[in-house]
Tab-separated table of C-alpha atoms in Angstrom:
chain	number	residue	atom	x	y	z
A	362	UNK	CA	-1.901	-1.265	-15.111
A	363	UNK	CA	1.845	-1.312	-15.611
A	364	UNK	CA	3.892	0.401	-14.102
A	365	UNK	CA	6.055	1.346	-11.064
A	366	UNK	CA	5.079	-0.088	-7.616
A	367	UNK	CA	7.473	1.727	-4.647
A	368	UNK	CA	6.862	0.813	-0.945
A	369	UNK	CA	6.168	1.780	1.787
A	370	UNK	CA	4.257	5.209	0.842
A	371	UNK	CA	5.867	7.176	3.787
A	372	UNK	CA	8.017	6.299	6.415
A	373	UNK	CA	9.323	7.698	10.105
A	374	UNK	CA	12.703	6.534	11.062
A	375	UNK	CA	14.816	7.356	14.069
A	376	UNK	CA	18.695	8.086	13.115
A	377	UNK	CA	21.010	4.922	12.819
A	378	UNK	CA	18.143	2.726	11.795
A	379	UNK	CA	18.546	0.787	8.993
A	380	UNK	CA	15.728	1.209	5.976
A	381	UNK	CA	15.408	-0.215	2.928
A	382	UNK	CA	12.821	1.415	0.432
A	383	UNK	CA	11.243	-1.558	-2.296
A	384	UNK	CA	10.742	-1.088	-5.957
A	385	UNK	CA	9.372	-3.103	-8.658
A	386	UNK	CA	8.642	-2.766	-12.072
A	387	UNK	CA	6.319	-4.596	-14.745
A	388	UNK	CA	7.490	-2.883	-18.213
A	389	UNK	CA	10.753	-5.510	-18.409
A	390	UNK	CA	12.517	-2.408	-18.549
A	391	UNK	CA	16.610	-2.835	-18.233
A	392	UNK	CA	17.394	0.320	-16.843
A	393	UNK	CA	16.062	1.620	-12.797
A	394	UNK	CA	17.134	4.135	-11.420
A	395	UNK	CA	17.084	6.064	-7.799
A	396	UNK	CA	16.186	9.668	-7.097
A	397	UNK	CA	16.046	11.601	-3.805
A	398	UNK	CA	13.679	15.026	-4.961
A	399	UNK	CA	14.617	17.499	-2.348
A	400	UNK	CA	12.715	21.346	-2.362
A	401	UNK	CA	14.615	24.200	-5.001
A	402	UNK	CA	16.944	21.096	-5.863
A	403	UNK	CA	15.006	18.850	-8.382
A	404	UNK	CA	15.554	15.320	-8.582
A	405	UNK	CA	18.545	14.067	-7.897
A	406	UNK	CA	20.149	10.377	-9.085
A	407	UNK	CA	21.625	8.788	-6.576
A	408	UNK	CA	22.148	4.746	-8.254
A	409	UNK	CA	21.678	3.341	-11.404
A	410	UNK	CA	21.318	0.336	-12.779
A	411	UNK	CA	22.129	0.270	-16.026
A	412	UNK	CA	20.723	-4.124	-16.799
A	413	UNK	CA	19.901	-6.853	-14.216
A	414	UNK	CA	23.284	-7.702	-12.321
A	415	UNK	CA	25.012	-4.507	-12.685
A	416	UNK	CA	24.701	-1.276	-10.545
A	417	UNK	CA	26.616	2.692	-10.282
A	418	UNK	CA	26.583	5.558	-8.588
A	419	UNK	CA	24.791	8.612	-9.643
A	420	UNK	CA	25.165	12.075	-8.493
A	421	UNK	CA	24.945	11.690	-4.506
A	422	UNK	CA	25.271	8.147	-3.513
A	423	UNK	CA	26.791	8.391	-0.322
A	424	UNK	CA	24.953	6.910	2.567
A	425	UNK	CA	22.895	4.579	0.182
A	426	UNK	CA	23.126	1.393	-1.305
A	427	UNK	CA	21.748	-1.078	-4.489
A	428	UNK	CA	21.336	-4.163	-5.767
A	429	UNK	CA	19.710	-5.403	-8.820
A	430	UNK	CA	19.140	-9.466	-8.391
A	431	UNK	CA	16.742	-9.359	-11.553
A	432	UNK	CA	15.246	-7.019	-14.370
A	433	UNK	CA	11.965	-6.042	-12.161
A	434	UNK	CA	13.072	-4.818	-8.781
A	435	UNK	CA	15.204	-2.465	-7.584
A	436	UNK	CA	15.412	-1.718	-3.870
A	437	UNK	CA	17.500	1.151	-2.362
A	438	UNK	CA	19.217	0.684	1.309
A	439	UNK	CA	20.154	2.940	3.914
A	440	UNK	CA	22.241	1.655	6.088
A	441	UNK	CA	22.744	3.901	8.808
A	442	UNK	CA	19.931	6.592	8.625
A	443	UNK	CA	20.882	10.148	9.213
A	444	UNK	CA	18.492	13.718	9.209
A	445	UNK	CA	19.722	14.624	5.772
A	446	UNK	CA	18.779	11.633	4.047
A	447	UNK	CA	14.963	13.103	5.109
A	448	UNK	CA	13.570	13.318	1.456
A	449	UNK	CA	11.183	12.063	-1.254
A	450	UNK	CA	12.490	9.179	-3.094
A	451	UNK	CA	11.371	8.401	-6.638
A	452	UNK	CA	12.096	5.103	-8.554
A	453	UNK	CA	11.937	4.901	-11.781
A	454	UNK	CA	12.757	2.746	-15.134
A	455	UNK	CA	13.942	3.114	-18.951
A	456	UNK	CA	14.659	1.463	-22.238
A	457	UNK	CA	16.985	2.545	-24.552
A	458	UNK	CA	20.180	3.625	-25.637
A	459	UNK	CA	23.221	4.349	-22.950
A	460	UNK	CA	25.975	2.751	-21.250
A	461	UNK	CA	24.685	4.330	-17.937
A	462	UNK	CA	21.456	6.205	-18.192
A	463	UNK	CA	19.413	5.431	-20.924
A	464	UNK	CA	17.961	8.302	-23.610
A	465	UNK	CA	14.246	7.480	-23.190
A	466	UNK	CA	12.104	9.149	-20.946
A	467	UNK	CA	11.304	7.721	-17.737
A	468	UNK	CA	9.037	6.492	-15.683
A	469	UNK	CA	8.152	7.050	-12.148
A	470	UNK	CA	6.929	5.771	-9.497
A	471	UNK	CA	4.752	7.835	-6.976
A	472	UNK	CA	7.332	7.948	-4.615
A	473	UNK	CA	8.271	7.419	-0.696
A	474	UNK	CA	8.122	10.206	1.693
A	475	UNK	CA	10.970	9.710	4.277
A	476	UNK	CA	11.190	11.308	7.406
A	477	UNK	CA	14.431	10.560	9.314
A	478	UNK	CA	14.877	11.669	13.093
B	188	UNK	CA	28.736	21.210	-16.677
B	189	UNK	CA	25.576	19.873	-17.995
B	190	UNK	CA	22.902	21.763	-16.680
B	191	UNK	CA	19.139	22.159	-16.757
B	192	UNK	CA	17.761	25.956	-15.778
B	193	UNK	CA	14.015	26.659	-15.051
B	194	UNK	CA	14.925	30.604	-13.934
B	195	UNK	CA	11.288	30.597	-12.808
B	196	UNK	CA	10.593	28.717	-9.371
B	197	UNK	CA	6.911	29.578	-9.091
B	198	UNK	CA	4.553	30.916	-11.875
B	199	UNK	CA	0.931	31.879	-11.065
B	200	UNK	CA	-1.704	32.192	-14.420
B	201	UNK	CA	-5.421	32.699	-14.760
B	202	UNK	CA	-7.275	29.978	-15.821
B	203	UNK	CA	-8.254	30.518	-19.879
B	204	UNK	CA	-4.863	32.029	-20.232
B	205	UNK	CA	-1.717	31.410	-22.212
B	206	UNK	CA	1.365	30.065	-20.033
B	207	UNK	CA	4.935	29.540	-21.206
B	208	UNK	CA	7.687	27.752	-19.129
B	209	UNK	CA	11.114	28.497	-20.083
B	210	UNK	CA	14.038	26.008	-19.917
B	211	UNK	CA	17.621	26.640	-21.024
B	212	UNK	CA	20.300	23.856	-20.921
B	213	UNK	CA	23.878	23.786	-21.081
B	214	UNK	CA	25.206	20.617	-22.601
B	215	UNK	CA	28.447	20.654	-25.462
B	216	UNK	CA	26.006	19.301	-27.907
B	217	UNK	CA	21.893	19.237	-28.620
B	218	UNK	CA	20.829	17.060	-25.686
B	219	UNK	CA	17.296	14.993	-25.684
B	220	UNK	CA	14.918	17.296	-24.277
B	221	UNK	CA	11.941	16.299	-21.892
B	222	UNK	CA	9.172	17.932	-19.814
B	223	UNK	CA	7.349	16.023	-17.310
B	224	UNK	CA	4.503	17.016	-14.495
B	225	UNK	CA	4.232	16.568	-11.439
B	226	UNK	CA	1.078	16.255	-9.280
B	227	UNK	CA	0.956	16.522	-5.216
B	228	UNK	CA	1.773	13.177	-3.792
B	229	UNK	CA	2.893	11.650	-7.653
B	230	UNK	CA	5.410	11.147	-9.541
B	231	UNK	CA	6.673	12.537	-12.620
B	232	UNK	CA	4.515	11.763	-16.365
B	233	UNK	CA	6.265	12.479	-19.479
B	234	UNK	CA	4.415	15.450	-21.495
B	235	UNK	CA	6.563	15.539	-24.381
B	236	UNK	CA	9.913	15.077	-25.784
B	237	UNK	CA	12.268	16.340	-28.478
B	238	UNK	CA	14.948	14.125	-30.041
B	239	UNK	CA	15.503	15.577	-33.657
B	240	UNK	CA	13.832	16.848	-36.556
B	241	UNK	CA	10.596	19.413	-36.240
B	242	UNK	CA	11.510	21.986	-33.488
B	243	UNK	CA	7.741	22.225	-32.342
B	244	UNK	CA	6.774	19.071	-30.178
B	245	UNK	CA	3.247	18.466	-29.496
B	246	UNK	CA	2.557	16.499	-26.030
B	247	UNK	CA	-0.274	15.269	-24.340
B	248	UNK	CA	-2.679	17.456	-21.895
B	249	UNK	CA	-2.466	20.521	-25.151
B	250	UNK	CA	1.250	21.242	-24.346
B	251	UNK	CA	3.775	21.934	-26.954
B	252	UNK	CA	7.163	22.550	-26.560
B	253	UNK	CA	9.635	24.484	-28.731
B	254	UNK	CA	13.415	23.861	-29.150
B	255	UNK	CA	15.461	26.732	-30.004
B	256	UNK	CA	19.329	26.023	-30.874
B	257	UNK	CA	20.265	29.978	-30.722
B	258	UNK	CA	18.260	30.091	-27.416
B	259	UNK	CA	19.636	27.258	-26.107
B	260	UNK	CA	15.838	26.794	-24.621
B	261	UNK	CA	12.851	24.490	-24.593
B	262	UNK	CA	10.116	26.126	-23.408
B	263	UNK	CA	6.760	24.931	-22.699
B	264	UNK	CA	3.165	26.281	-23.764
B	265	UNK	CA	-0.292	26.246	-23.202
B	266	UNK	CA	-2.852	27.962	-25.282
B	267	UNK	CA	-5.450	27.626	-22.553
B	268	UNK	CA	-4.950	26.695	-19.368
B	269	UNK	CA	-7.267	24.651	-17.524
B	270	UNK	CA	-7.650	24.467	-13.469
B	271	UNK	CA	-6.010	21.069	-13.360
B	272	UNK	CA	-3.025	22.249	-15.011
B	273	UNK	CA	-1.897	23.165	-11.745
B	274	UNK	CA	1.446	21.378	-10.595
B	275	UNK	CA	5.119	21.451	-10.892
B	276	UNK	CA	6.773	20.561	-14.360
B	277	UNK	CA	10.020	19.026	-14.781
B	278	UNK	CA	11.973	20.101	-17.575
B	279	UNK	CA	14.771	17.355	-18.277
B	280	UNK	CA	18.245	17.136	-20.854
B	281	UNK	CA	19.863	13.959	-21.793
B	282	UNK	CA	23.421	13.698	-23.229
B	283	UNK	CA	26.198	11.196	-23.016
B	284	UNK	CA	24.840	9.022	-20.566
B	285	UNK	CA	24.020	11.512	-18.354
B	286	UNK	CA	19.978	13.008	-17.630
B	287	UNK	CA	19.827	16.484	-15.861
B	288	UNK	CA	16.514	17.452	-14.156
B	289	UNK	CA	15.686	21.620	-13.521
B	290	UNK	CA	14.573	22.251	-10.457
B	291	UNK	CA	11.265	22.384	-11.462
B	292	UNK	CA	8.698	25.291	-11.822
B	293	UNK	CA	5.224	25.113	-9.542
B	294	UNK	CA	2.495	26.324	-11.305
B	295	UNK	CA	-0.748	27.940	-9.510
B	296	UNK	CA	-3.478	28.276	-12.024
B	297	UNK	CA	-6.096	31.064	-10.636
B	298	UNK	CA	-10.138	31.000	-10.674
């Protein structure tokens, strides 16, 4: 089935550890995008990436990093964990129109549960 | 700002009854419009989606969605609710490069 693929499912991480969360896609979608979904705050972008070889920042992209090495994956990086970054993250990918984020829907993967202590 | 509101963080409904979801944006001009649902453990599936033209959308699951310029809202209906309509929806604005979630509305549906 196509779709998004995110890994790991959930994660526990001690503060100043280094994580990096994996995404992949199958739809040959050019746009992926990050999102950190935090209680009473919806989901939040935090990079985009608007075609293979290019990458932005989205509304909170501090403490996090991207790189997008071909069309299907998409992996986020924390360098130096810290107890806010504690959060659901949600991948996800788009076709379309848009110099940044595209204007069709998107879709999601089922997301990683991190835990930062 | 662009901006998404869902004023309502938690709505619970009896099963067999009628639900509505409101939405209201804020954009400069008639943003792309989108609801999505969430279930536990998930992530988000489009429902519907309003671009231009008709101002009644009809999704998938029996949801429809109505866009209302005056209103500035795009609120989203059920007829009949059903047990497994339980979950949180996503209501969602596009404009100018830029896509604004709400903070989403939980919905308990009740025996």
């Amino acid at each position: 089935i196509a779709g998004i693929t995110q890994a790991p499912t959930s994660q526990i991480l001690a503060a100043g550890r280094r994580m990096t969360l994996r995404c992949t896609q199958d739809m040959r979608h050019n746009a992926m995008y990050w999102y950190r979904q935090d209680l009473g705050l919806g989901l939040r972008l935090i990079h985009y990436s608007n075609t293979a070889g290019t990458t932005g920042k989205g509304e909170v992209p501090d403490g996090y990093s991207v790189s997008r090495a071909n069309t299907d994956d998409f992996p986020l990086t924390l360098a130096s964990a810290v107890p806010s970054q504690t959060s659901v993250y949600f991948c996800a990918s788009s076709d379309g129109q848009g110099a940044k984020v595209k204007n069709q829907p998107q879709h999601f993967g089922d997301g990683t549960r991190l835990s930062i202590l | 700002a662009q901006s998404v509101t869902q004023p309502d963080i938690h709505i619970t409904v009896s099963e067999g009854a009628s639900l509505e979801l409101r939405c209201n944006y804020s954009y400069g001009a008639t943003p792309y419009l989108f609801w999505y649902v969430q279930s536990p453990g998930q992530g988000l599936q489009l429902l519907l989606k309003y671009f231009s033209g008709d101002t009644l959308v009809q999704g998938i699951k029996g949801f429809e969605a109505e866009f209302k310029r005056s209103q500035s809202s795009f609120n989203l209906r059920k007829p009949s609710v059903h047990w497994s309509d339980a979950a949180e929806y996503f209501c969602a604005g596009y404009n100018n490069n830029d896509m604004r979630f709400g903070a989403g509305t939980r919905l308990t549906v009740k025996p």
